[in-house]
């Protein structure tokens, strides 16, 4: 069960995708293989067609009854020990989801609005497949964008021919609300604050000693040119013409332009050293000229020498330039919002959002498009509830309702198998051979002007299709729950249907152990007894009875460990031993006191050397001298760290855990903490030396023992 | 140093960086066949140029190498990047320089992806991507799909040995050395028991091999009697509990006639689980079987090593490797293909030298030509040399055109060849191994090998800036004379900060300078020894007064160079240096203790106000 959760989720989908295909080939009575059927087009949205598609989507979402979403990410877990376990307390589970959402990127976002068409007595779905990529659109914005890829997930996507080039080259970028605010503040600071004069402030120009002959000549040359141009401007309004004539050789470098209704020279093709010299010349010799650098449309820096009539005019010019730059910066920020417009649309329309096992999806939505994830699940869900007041999870729905369970015939509730079972008429590429039964909700998929009542894109893995499947499963499930769409009024909000009230705004915090969280209240709900979730029958885990042990000898197996501890605390003392990875285990004791007893004993054994500690049954566990142990809370602490080392023992070290046993009892814990603080750097090495010498002792003794035996 | 000769604008004589260069693109599908080719080319060439295409280069702006960095810090920064990011393409170009201006090159470009081919969670669970780096790579026409779909996987040397035990494939036993220890009673009993088992089993093997069973009967017998088979030969598995028992079994098998072949089956934890004995009917049969085993192992190794086979070929050739920004590239090579990077730079250099005895850094050669000292871009350097020197180089690429024509992948390695040849020609270094007469590297180059350029990125000035200006105002400064200051008002300039400080405390009546590292952090350099420590003590003490107290109350913080070192060693990269320094101060109790010896490092202090990060 501790196998990689991400790929497993994905692979289970892939498997059922394969089932769809085999189904379709089995049922298609025609000789024509399904592959050769004209492929129904995908609505792929990249930055090239984003604006048009957004307008269209806006229209579809407004008219829709619900919107299904699905996300493709670059990975699920940043380290094997961060995987979803049965031993996850709900707060730990949230920290794991948070870590995943913060580290990995979303590279595809499927949005599929569904609208009930009362004329055709069917739903019309408009699947959209957005390629998104966290491209850095604002150059001045300090953040360095970086994201993690889980090799297995990327490889999985590659097997389904995910187009990484499209994603990186043409993916739509985005800014979260938080980032937008930051960018705005940043630009305000740049253009309103003290920094504002930086780019046109002449005081900052350093006095460069003109050492080389080349520099002196160049400076003189520039001086003459500028004074010629100035004189020409003053004497003759047609001076420009004159100037152009006299400087044909450097036409490319100095061009007469108008900047903010003032005559100006645009400087092109100079090196930065030369530009420095020009700035100096202007500062020293020309009162009427000022040196300005502005960002032009291509966001490259343009250097200009501008003529102003008076000091006031100069001030006015500076203000104008500043305002324009500020406006330009704001426009850029607006443009950088990108894909978040879609999220804002879903939020503002307050439509019913449908996802499949979508707690992680919403964590991604939050961290990418709203702001940094809160520290606790409760704060997170209440915030999500604010943005999306109606969320329904199809996995939740399928497992919570008896009627649907019967329908599902106890099979897996993975998205694709649910789709095959509940919506065969859509999944299977055959309109005639499979007469739709009465209970089947008709769904027509529409892309641009094409419509079809079935859609099976074959061996692809696209978020748009997954969103479509999710929506279909939801529509079908609603029908089984007794919602008759034929009586459905367009004005009516589906989210307020009585039949859905028991299921709405409930998400699986953890599917593995059936933890459910209520988005409205933040309360955790245990799964109802009628649930299909097979794992619910596993015994209740008492987290206060758990000891986390890591850093022991890698050859030690779970049963040896159990045996070793049972020898000390009694045969029934250990309820279960669970491997986190090869370097760490959870040991669940039968009684809470045993946790502190164990930690105290371990501590004692490590402090004393001599034959008792060597012959002690726990010596096997402590072999190597790096074995650490603590209560369950330490696991939470370590999960909350942003670091992700591959092995848990390495992670604990990277997080900065120096102690070897964290005693549970409050008093003792405090003492040891003080110890820790006072020791700092002097005591630590000596204590580790002690451990080492103890180790050597242990080894000596054990070899002795071996010989004796 | 070579003085710049008069401008020679004779472009027509120089080789241009041509789009028609054909670089052999190697993916999963044509890897095995290319391996043979490149093996020949490596052995026939004098040098090997390498260049890597990665998923990122740095995590924060300050993660780039700065002028205030010691070599150790530069290594830590490179290490941090090498451990996070992934190599997507590895360009290898074996080349020889003939007659000083004629280069024969065999450029290859390997597409890599750390796919878990053996389903053992290796070579890499996850890796980071730097968005801006990917976007820039994409703009050059990089094909990510080709790497991810068809990239060649690999395992490092370290991972290979781990994988072998993890997969538990049988290993042919090494030659037995008789142990000198006296057998105990338990040993004797064990050997006797096993001996009789083997004898019995061998006899059955012999007798059954005489009978020619029907295939069906044979398979039924196999199922019923539970006879084991290995590669369609009968075998028997002997469970063992210790290394000692393995030794005993192997010794005992020596006594049997030579128709038994022992194989060792490793357990998951790295120990030995069992010894498998395979029966071969005759001596010829035995030899055949042993050869078969060897082939299987070789095949297995090839599969496990993947692309690393190329690294092994380069390493085995002991030829000099030419690269650009070698610290960055070789930390990647070490961590992906050899072993995890050691914590110290000396250990890294040592370990690397074992694999690649000569690494030639282009930046070192470029520094010999004055104006190129600050150039870090290969193309810029080539075009500079083209315009200022007469050193035409002809490149011949004997490759035939490949399928992936028109793509610009892997040209960097070729550019390295070209630039190297040009530099050698201008600097009058004879690179030709044959001309210098001995098999070894030319003495001049030998002196330049294994020096890693500290500054992989340019700090000070654009290429065309007047260098003499900068060097004239360069002052050497010891790292311990530096103090990092942060927590001041945003938007302040170095000059303003200097003014504020001068009025804040008496200590600033002596000579000092202020430089901004980024918007958040400044460095203060005290030219008088000892003052930096005094200042750090003052700013962190309770008894501060006057306007310095005001500044501290407003959030000003100060720390010594050691804190910056800790930031780099632990990779505490935040958006700005202030954040990183804060984190480092919080982590004072970190598990890695500082070196007791504080190495005083010299660095150059440039007399401008701001370290211009935009220029990096």
Short mmCIF file of N, CA and C in Angstrom, two decimals, chain A residues 556-695:
data_model
loop_
_atom_site.label_atom_id
_atom_site.label_comp_id
_atom_site.label_asym_id
_atom_site.label_seq_id
_atom_site.Cartn_x
_atom_site.Cartn_y
_atom_site.Cartn_z
N UNK A 556 17.20 -4.54 9.27
CA UNK A 556 16.17 -4.90 10.25
C UNK A 556 14.79 -4.90 9.60
N UNK A 557 14.07 -6.03 9.74
CA UNK A 557 12.75 -6.11 9.13
C UNK A 557 11.67 -5.88 10.19
N UNK A 558 10.46 -5.65 9.69
CA UNK A 558 9.36 -5.30 10.59
C UNK A 558 9.13 -6.38 11.65
N UNK A 559 9.17 -7.66 11.24
CA UNK A 559 8.87 -8.70 12.23
C UNK A 559 9.99 -8.85 13.27
N UNK A 560 11.23 -8.58 12.82
CA UNK A 560 12.34 -8.63 13.77
C UNK A 560 12.20 -7.52 14.80
N UNK A 561 11.78 -6.38 14.29
CA UNK A 561 11.58 -5.23 15.15
C UNK A 561 10.52 -5.51 16.20
N UNK A 562 9.43 -6.08 15.71
CA UNK A 562 8.32 -6.39 16.62
C UNK A 562 8.78 -7.36 17.69
N UNK A 563 9.52 -8.36 17.25
CA UNK A 563 10.01 -9.39 18.15
C UNK A 563 10.90 -8.77 19.22
N UNK A 564 11.76 -7.89 18.74
CA UNK A 564 12.73 -7.24 19.61
C UNK A 564 12.03 -6.40 20.70
N UNK A 565 10.99 -5.68 20.30
CA UNK A 565 10.29 -4.84 21.29
C UNK A 565 9.40 -5.70 22.18
N UNK A 566 8.80 -6.72 21.59
CA UNK A 566 7.92 -7.60 22.38
C UNK A 566 8.67 -8.29 23.50
N UNK A 567 9.94 -8.57 23.26
CA UNK A 567 10.75 -9.23 24.27
C UNK A 567 10.83 -8.39 25.54
N UNK A 568 10.78 -7.09 25.36
CA UNK A 568 10.91 -6.19 26.50
C UNK A 568 9.56 -5.87 27.12
N UNK A 569 8.60 -5.55 26.27
CA UNK A 569 7.34 -5.00 26.79
C UNK A 569 6.19 -6.01 26.79
N UNK A 570 6.48 -7.23 26.40
CA UNK A 570 5.43 -8.24 26.42
C UNK A 570 4.92 -8.54 25.03
N UNK A 571 4.40 -9.75 24.88
CA UNK A 571 4.02 -10.24 23.55
C UNK A 571 2.92 -9.40 22.93
N UNK A 572 1.99 -8.91 23.77
CA UNK A 572 0.87 -8.18 23.22
C UNK A 572 1.11 -6.67 23.19
N UNK A 573 2.29 -6.26 23.50
CA UNK A 573 2.52 -4.82 23.63
C UNK A 573 2.48 -4.10 22.27
N UNK A 574 2.94 -4.79 21.22
CA UNK A 574 3.00 -4.13 19.91
C UNK A 574 1.77 -4.51 19.08
N UNK A 575 0.99 -3.53 18.69
CA UNK A 575 -0.20 -3.80 17.89
C UNK A 575 0.18 -3.95 16.43
N UNK A 576 0.98 -3.02 15.95
CA UNK A 576 1.39 -3.13 14.55
C UNK A 576 2.70 -2.40 14.32
N UNK A 577 3.42 -2.87 13.31
CA UNK A 577 4.65 -2.20 12.88
C UNK A 577 4.46 -1.88 11.41
N UNK A 578 4.74 -0.63 11.05
CA UNK A 578 4.45 -0.20 9.69
C UNK A 578 5.67 0.53 9.13
N UNK A 579 6.19 0.02 8.01
CA UNK A 579 7.37 0.64 7.42
C UNK A 579 7.02 1.91 6.65
N UNK A 580 7.63 3.01 7.05
CA UNK A 580 7.46 4.29 6.35
C UNK A 580 8.33 4.25 5.10
N UNK A 581 9.56 3.88 5.27
CA UNK A 581 10.46 3.51 4.18
C UNK A 581 11.51 2.62 4.82
N UNK A 582 12.59 2.34 4.13
CA UNK A 582 13.50 1.36 4.70
C UNK A 582 14.28 1.89 5.90
N UNK A 583 14.17 3.18 6.15
CA UNK A 583 14.91 3.73 7.28
C UNK A 583 14.01 4.08 8.47
N UNK A 584 12.71 3.94 8.34
CA UNK A 584 11.83 4.39 9.43
C UNK A 584 10.59 3.51 9.57
N UNK A 585 10.13 3.36 10.81
CA UNK A 585 8.89 2.60 11.06
C UNK A 585 8.01 3.33 12.06
N UNK A 586 6.72 3.06 11.97
CA UNK A 586 5.78 3.40 13.02
C UNK A 586 5.53 2.14 13.84
N UNK A 587 5.63 2.25 15.15
CA UNK A 587 5.26 1.11 15.99
C UNK A 587 4.07 1.55 16.83
N UNK A 588 2.98 0.83 16.68
CA UNK A 588 1.81 1.17 17.49
C UNK A 588 1.75 0.23 18.69
N UNK A 589 1.76 0.83 19.89
CA UNK A 589 1.70 0.04 21.12
C UNK A 589 0.25 -0.16 21.52
N UNK A 590 0.06 -1.11 22.42
CA UNK A 590 -1.31 -1.37 22.88
C UNK A 590 -1.74 -0.32 23.90
N UNK A 591 -0.79 0.26 24.61
CA UNK A 591 -1.14 1.26 25.62
C UNK A 591 -0.32 2.52 25.41
N UNK A 592 -0.91 3.65 25.78
CA UNK A 592 -0.23 4.92 25.59
C UNK A 592 1.03 5.02 26.44
N UNK A 593 0.97 4.45 27.68
CA UNK A 593 2.13 4.57 28.57
C UNK A 593 3.37 3.93 27.97
N UNK A 594 3.14 2.89 27.16
CA UNK A 594 4.28 2.16 26.61
C UNK A 594 5.16 3.07 25.73
N UNK A 595 4.52 4.10 25.15
CA UNK A 595 5.29 5.02 24.30
C UNK A 595 6.38 5.69 25.11
N UNK A 596 5.97 6.27 26.25
CA UNK A 596 6.98 6.97 27.06
C UNK A 596 7.94 5.97 27.70
N UNK A 597 7.41 4.81 28.09
CA UNK A 597 8.29 3.78 28.66
C UNK A 597 9.39 3.41 27.68
N UNK A 598 8.97 3.21 26.46
CA UNK A 598 9.92 2.81 25.43
C UNK A 598 11.00 3.89 25.24
N UNK A 599 10.55 5.14 25.15
CA UNK A 599 11.49 6.23 24.90
C UNK A 599 12.47 6.39 26.06
N UNK A 600 11.94 6.26 27.27
CA UNK A 600 12.82 6.41 28.44
C UNK A 600 13.83 5.28 28.47
N UNK A 601 13.37 4.06 28.21
CA UNK A 601 14.27 2.90 28.23
C UNK A 601 15.36 3.06 27.18
N UNK A 602 14.96 3.50 26.00
CA UNK A 602 15.92 3.67 24.90
C UNK A 602 16.97 4.69 25.31
N UNK A 603 16.48 5.78 25.88
CA UNK A 603 17.39 6.84 26.31
C UNK A 603 18.38 6.31 27.33
N UNK A 604 17.84 5.53 28.25
CA UNK A 604 18.67 5.00 29.34
C UNK A 604 19.75 4.07 28.77
N UNK A 605 19.32 3.21 27.87
CA UNK A 605 20.27 2.25 27.29
C UNK A 605 21.39 2.97 26.55
N UNK A 606 21.03 4.08 25.91
CA UNK A 606 22.04 4.79 25.13
C UNK A 606 23.02 5.54 26.02
N UNK A 607 22.52 5.92 27.21
CA UNK A 607 23.40 6.67 28.10
C UNK A 607 24.39 5.76 28.83
N UNK A 608 23.94 4.55 29.14
CA UNK A 608 24.82 3.66 29.91
C UNK A 608 25.58 2.77 28.95
N UNK A 609 26.85 2.57 29.25
CA UNK A 609 27.49 1.52 28.49
C UNK A 609 27.74 0.36 29.44
N UNK A 610 28.19 -0.71 28.92
CA UNK A 610 28.37 -1.88 29.78
C UNK A 610 27.54 -3.03 29.27
N UNK A 611 27.69 -4.13 29.90
CA UNK A 611 27.10 -5.37 29.37
C UNK A 611 25.58 -5.35 29.32
N UNK A 612 24.93 -4.60 30.22
CA UNK A 612 23.46 -4.64 30.24
C UNK A 612 22.90 -4.11 28.91
N UNK A 613 23.48 -3.00 28.49
CA UNK A 613 22.94 -2.40 27.27
C UNK A 613 23.26 -3.27 26.06
N UNK A 614 24.32 -4.04 26.15
CA UNK A 614 24.67 -4.87 25.01
C UNK A 614 23.80 -6.11 24.93
N UNK A 615 23.57 -6.69 26.10
CA UNK A 615 22.79 -7.91 26.12
C UNK A 615 21.29 -7.66 26.07
N UNK A 616 20.93 -6.40 26.22
CA UNK A 616 19.51 -6.05 26.22
C UNK A 616 18.87 -6.38 24.88
N UNK A 617 17.63 -6.88 24.92
CA UNK A 617 16.98 -7.23 23.65
C UNK A 617 16.89 -6.05 22.67
N UNK A 618 16.86 -4.84 23.19
CA UNK A 618 16.72 -3.69 22.30
C UNK A 618 18.03 -3.35 21.59
N UNK A 619 19.12 -4.00 22.02
CA UNK A 619 20.43 -3.69 21.43
C UNK A 619 20.41 -3.84 19.92
N UNK A 620 19.66 -4.80 19.46
CA UNK A 620 19.57 -5.05 18.02
C UNK A 620 19.01 -3.82 17.30
N UNK A 621 18.02 -3.20 17.94
CA UNK A 621 17.39 -2.02 17.36
C UNK A 621 18.33 -0.82 17.38
N UNK A 622 19.14 -0.76 18.45
CA UNK A 622 19.99 0.41 18.62
C UNK A 622 21.32 0.26 17.89
N UNK A 623 21.54 -0.90 17.29
CA UNK A 623 22.80 -1.16 16.60
C UNK A 623 23.09 -0.07 15.57
N UNK A 624 24.33 0.34 15.53
CA UNK A 624 24.70 1.40 14.57
C UNK A 624 24.75 2.76 15.23
N UNK A 625 24.05 2.90 16.33
CA UNK A 625 24.15 4.13 17.11
C UNK A 625 23.44 5.33 16.52
N UNK A 626 22.68 5.13 15.46
CA UNK A 626 21.98 6.27 14.87
C UNK A 626 20.47 6.17 15.02
N UNK A 627 20.02 5.19 15.78
CA UNK A 627 18.59 4.99 15.92
C UNK A 627 17.97 6.11 16.73
N UNK A 628 16.96 6.75 16.16
CA UNK A 628 16.25 7.82 16.84
C UNK A 628 14.80 7.39 17.03
N UNK A 629 14.16 7.95 18.05
CA UNK A 629 12.76 7.63 18.27
C UNK A 629 12.05 8.84 18.85
N UNK A 630 10.78 8.96 18.52
CA UNK A 630 9.98 10.07 19.03
C UNK A 630 8.52 9.71 18.89
N UNK A 631 7.68 10.56 19.43
CA UNK A 631 6.24 10.32 19.33
C UNK A 631 5.75 10.77 17.96
N UNK A 632 4.46 10.55 17.70
CA UNK A 632 3.89 10.82 16.39
C UNK A 632 4.02 12.29 15.98
N UNK A 633 4.01 13.18 16.98
CA UNK A 633 4.04 14.61 16.66
C UNK A 633 5.29 15.01 15.90
N UNK A 634 6.37 14.28 16.14
CA UNK A 634 7.60 14.59 15.40
C UNK A 634 7.42 14.33 13.91
N UNK A 635 6.64 13.30 13.60
CA UNK A 635 6.36 13.01 12.18
C UNK A 635 5.66 14.21 11.54
N UNK A 636 4.73 14.77 12.28
CA UNK A 636 4.01 15.94 11.77
C UNK A 636 4.98 17.10 11.55
N UNK A 637 5.84 17.29 12.54
CA UNK A 637 6.82 18.38 12.46
C UNK A 637 7.70 18.22 11.22
N UNK A 638 8.12 16.98 10.99
CA UNK A 638 9.02 16.73 9.86
C UNK A 638 8.27 16.87 8.54
N UNK A 639 7.00 16.46 8.52
CA UNK A 639 6.19 16.61 7.30
C UNK A 639 5.98 18.08 6.97
N UNK A 640 5.97 18.93 7.98
CA UNK A 640 5.74 20.35 7.75
C UNK A 640 6.94 21.07 7.18
N UNK A 641 8.09 20.41 7.17
CA UNK A 641 9.30 21.06 6.67
C UNK A 641 9.27 21.16 5.14
N UNK A 642 9.81 22.23 4.59
CA UNK A 642 9.82 22.34 3.13
C UNK A 642 10.86 21.44 2.47
N UNK A 643 11.76 20.88 3.25
CA UNK A 643 12.80 20.02 2.68
C UNK A 643 12.19 18.67 2.31
N UNK A 644 12.70 18.05 1.26
CA UNK A 644 12.26 16.70 0.94
C UNK A 644 13.44 15.83 0.56
N UNK A 645 14.00 15.15 1.53
CA UNK A 645 15.06 14.19 1.23
C UNK A 645 14.40 12.87 0.88
N UNK A 646 15.12 12.05 0.15
CA UNK A 646 14.54 10.81 -0.34
C UNK A 646 14.23 9.84 0.81
N UNK A 647 15.17 9.69 1.73
CA UNK A 647 14.98 8.75 2.83
C UNK A 647 14.59 9.51 4.10
N UNK A 648 13.75 8.89 4.88
CA UNK A 648 13.24 9.59 6.05
C UNK A 648 14.36 9.94 7.03
N UNK A 649 15.30 9.02 7.22
CA UNK A 649 16.38 9.27 8.17
C UNK A 649 17.20 10.50 7.75
N UNK A 650 17.44 10.62 6.44
CA UNK A 650 18.16 11.79 5.94
C UNK A 650 17.34 13.06 6.14
N UNK A 651 16.04 12.92 5.92
CA UNK A 651 15.15 14.07 6.09
C UNK A 651 15.22 14.59 7.52
N UNK A 652 15.13 13.65 8.49
CA UNK A 652 15.14 14.06 9.89
C UNK A 652 16.43 14.81 10.19
N UNK A 653 17.53 14.35 9.61
CA UNK A 653 18.80 15.01 9.84
C UNK A 653 18.80 16.39 9.17
N UNK A 654 18.26 16.47 7.97
CA UNK A 654 18.23 17.74 7.25
C UNK A 654 17.34 18.76 7.95
N UNK A 655 16.29 18.27 8.58
CA UNK A 655 15.40 19.17 9.31
C UNK A 655 16.12 19.74 10.52
N UNK A 656 17.15 19.05 10.96
CA UNK A 656 17.97 19.57 12.05
C UNK A 656 17.72 18.88 13.37
N UNK A 657 17.25 17.63 13.31
CA UNK A 657 17.02 16.89 14.55
C UNK A 657 18.34 16.30 15.01
N UNK A 658 18.74 16.69 16.21
CA UNK A 658 20.04 16.23 16.71
C UNK A 658 19.87 15.20 17.81
N UNK A 659 18.73 15.27 18.49
CA UNK A 659 18.54 14.36 19.61
C UNK A 659 18.25 12.96 19.10
N UNK A 660 18.33 12.01 20.01
CA UNK A 660 18.09 10.63 19.59
C UNK A 660 16.77 10.09 20.10
N UNK A 661 16.31 10.62 21.21
CA UNK A 661 14.97 10.21 21.67
C UNK A 661 14.28 11.46 22.16
N UNK A 662 13.07 11.67 21.73
CA UNK A 662 12.31 12.78 22.26
C UNK A 662 11.32 12.20 23.24
N UNK A 663 11.57 12.46 24.51
CA UNK A 663 10.72 11.86 25.54
C UNK A 663 9.37 12.55 25.54
N UNK A 664 8.38 11.78 25.87
CA UNK A 664 7.03 12.30 25.72
C UNK A 664 6.61 13.15 26.90
N UNK A 665 6.96 12.68 28.11
CA UNK A 665 6.49 13.39 29.30
C UNK A 665 6.96 14.84 29.27
N UNK A 666 6.04 15.69 29.57
CA UNK A 666 6.28 17.13 29.42
C UNK A 666 7.55 17.58 30.12
N UNK A 667 7.65 17.14 31.39
CA UNK A 667 8.75 17.63 32.22
C UNK A 667 10.10 17.23 31.63
N UNK A 668 10.17 15.98 31.30
CA UNK A 668 11.43 15.46 30.79
C UNK A 668 11.78 16.14 29.48
N UNK A 669 10.74 16.33 28.67
CA UNK A 669 10.97 16.95 27.38
C UNK A 669 11.59 18.33 27.55
N UNK A 670 11.06 19.07 28.51
CA UNK A 670 11.56 20.41 28.76
C UNK A 670 13.03 20.37 29.15
N UNK A 671 13.30 19.44 30.06
CA UNK A 671 14.68 19.32 30.52
C UNK A 671 15.63 19.07 29.36
N UNK A 672 15.23 18.12 28.55
CA UNK A 672 16.13 17.75 27.47
C UNK A 672 16.28 18.91 26.49
N UNK A 673 15.21 19.69 26.36
CA UNK A 673 15.29 20.84 25.47
C UNK A 673 16.30 21.85 25.98
N UNK A 674 16.21 22.07 27.32
CA UNK A 674 17.16 23.00 27.93
C UNK A 674 18.58 22.51 27.72
N UNK A 675 18.67 21.22 27.93
CA UNK A 675 19.96 20.58 27.70
C UNK A 675 20.49 20.93 26.32
N UNK A 676 19.58 20.77 25.40
CA UNK A 676 19.89 21.01 24.01
C UNK A 676 20.40 22.44 23.82
N UNK A 677 19.67 23.36 24.43
CA UNK A 677 20.01 24.77 24.23
C UNK A 677 21.35 25.12 24.84
N UNK A 678 21.56 24.63 26.04
CA UNK A 678 22.80 25.00 26.70
C UNK A 678 24.00 24.34 26.05
N UNK A 679 23.76 23.19 25.50
CA UNK A 679 24.90 22.44 24.96
C UNK A 679 25.46 23.12 23.71
N UNK A 680 24.54 23.56 22.84
CA UNK A 680 24.96 24.17 21.57
C UNK A 680 26.02 23.34 20.87
N UNK A 681 27.18 23.91 20.73
CA UNK A 681 28.15 23.22 19.89
C UNK A 681 29.20 22.46 20.68
N UNK A 682 29.34 22.81 21.93
CA UNK A 682 30.42 22.20 22.69
C UNK A 682 30.10 20.78 23.12
N UNK A 683 28.86 20.63 23.57
CA UNK A 683 28.54 19.33 24.16
C UNK A 683 28.19 18.31 23.09
N UNK A 684 27.59 18.80 22.04
CA UNK A 684 27.11 17.86 21.02
C UNK A 684 28.18 16.89 20.53
N UNK A 685 29.35 17.39 20.14
CA UNK A 685 30.33 16.44 19.64
C UNK A 685 30.75 15.42 20.70
N UNK A 686 30.87 15.89 21.93
CA UNK A 686 31.33 14.96 22.95
C UNK A 686 30.29 13.88 23.19
N UNK A 687 29.01 14.28 23.14
CA UNK A 687 27.98 13.27 23.37
C UNK A 687 27.97 12.27 22.22
N UNK A 688 28.22 12.78 21.02
CA UNK A 688 28.22 11.84 19.91
C UNK A 688 29.44 10.92 20.00
N UNK A 689 30.51 11.48 20.57
CA UNK A 689 31.70 10.65 20.78
C UNK A 689 31.36 9.50 21.73
N UNK A 690 30.62 9.90 22.76
CA UNK A 690 30.23 8.91 23.75
C UNK A 690 29.46 7.79 23.06
N UNK A 691 28.53 8.21 22.22
CA UNK A 691 27.73 7.24 21.50
C UNK A 691 28.63 6.33 20.69
N UNK A 692 29.62 6.95 20.07
CA UNK A 692 30.52 6.17 19.24
C UNK A 692 31.26 5.14 20.07
N UNK A 693 31.76 5.59 21.22
CA UNK A 693 32.54 4.66 22.02
C UNK A 693 31.64 3.53 22.50
N UNK A 694 30.40 3.90 22.80
CA UNK A 694 29.43 2.90 23.22
C UNK A 694 29.23 1.88 22.11
N UNK A 695 29.22 2.42 20.91
CA UNK A 695 29.05 1.61 19.74
C UNK A 695 30.12 0.59 19.58
#
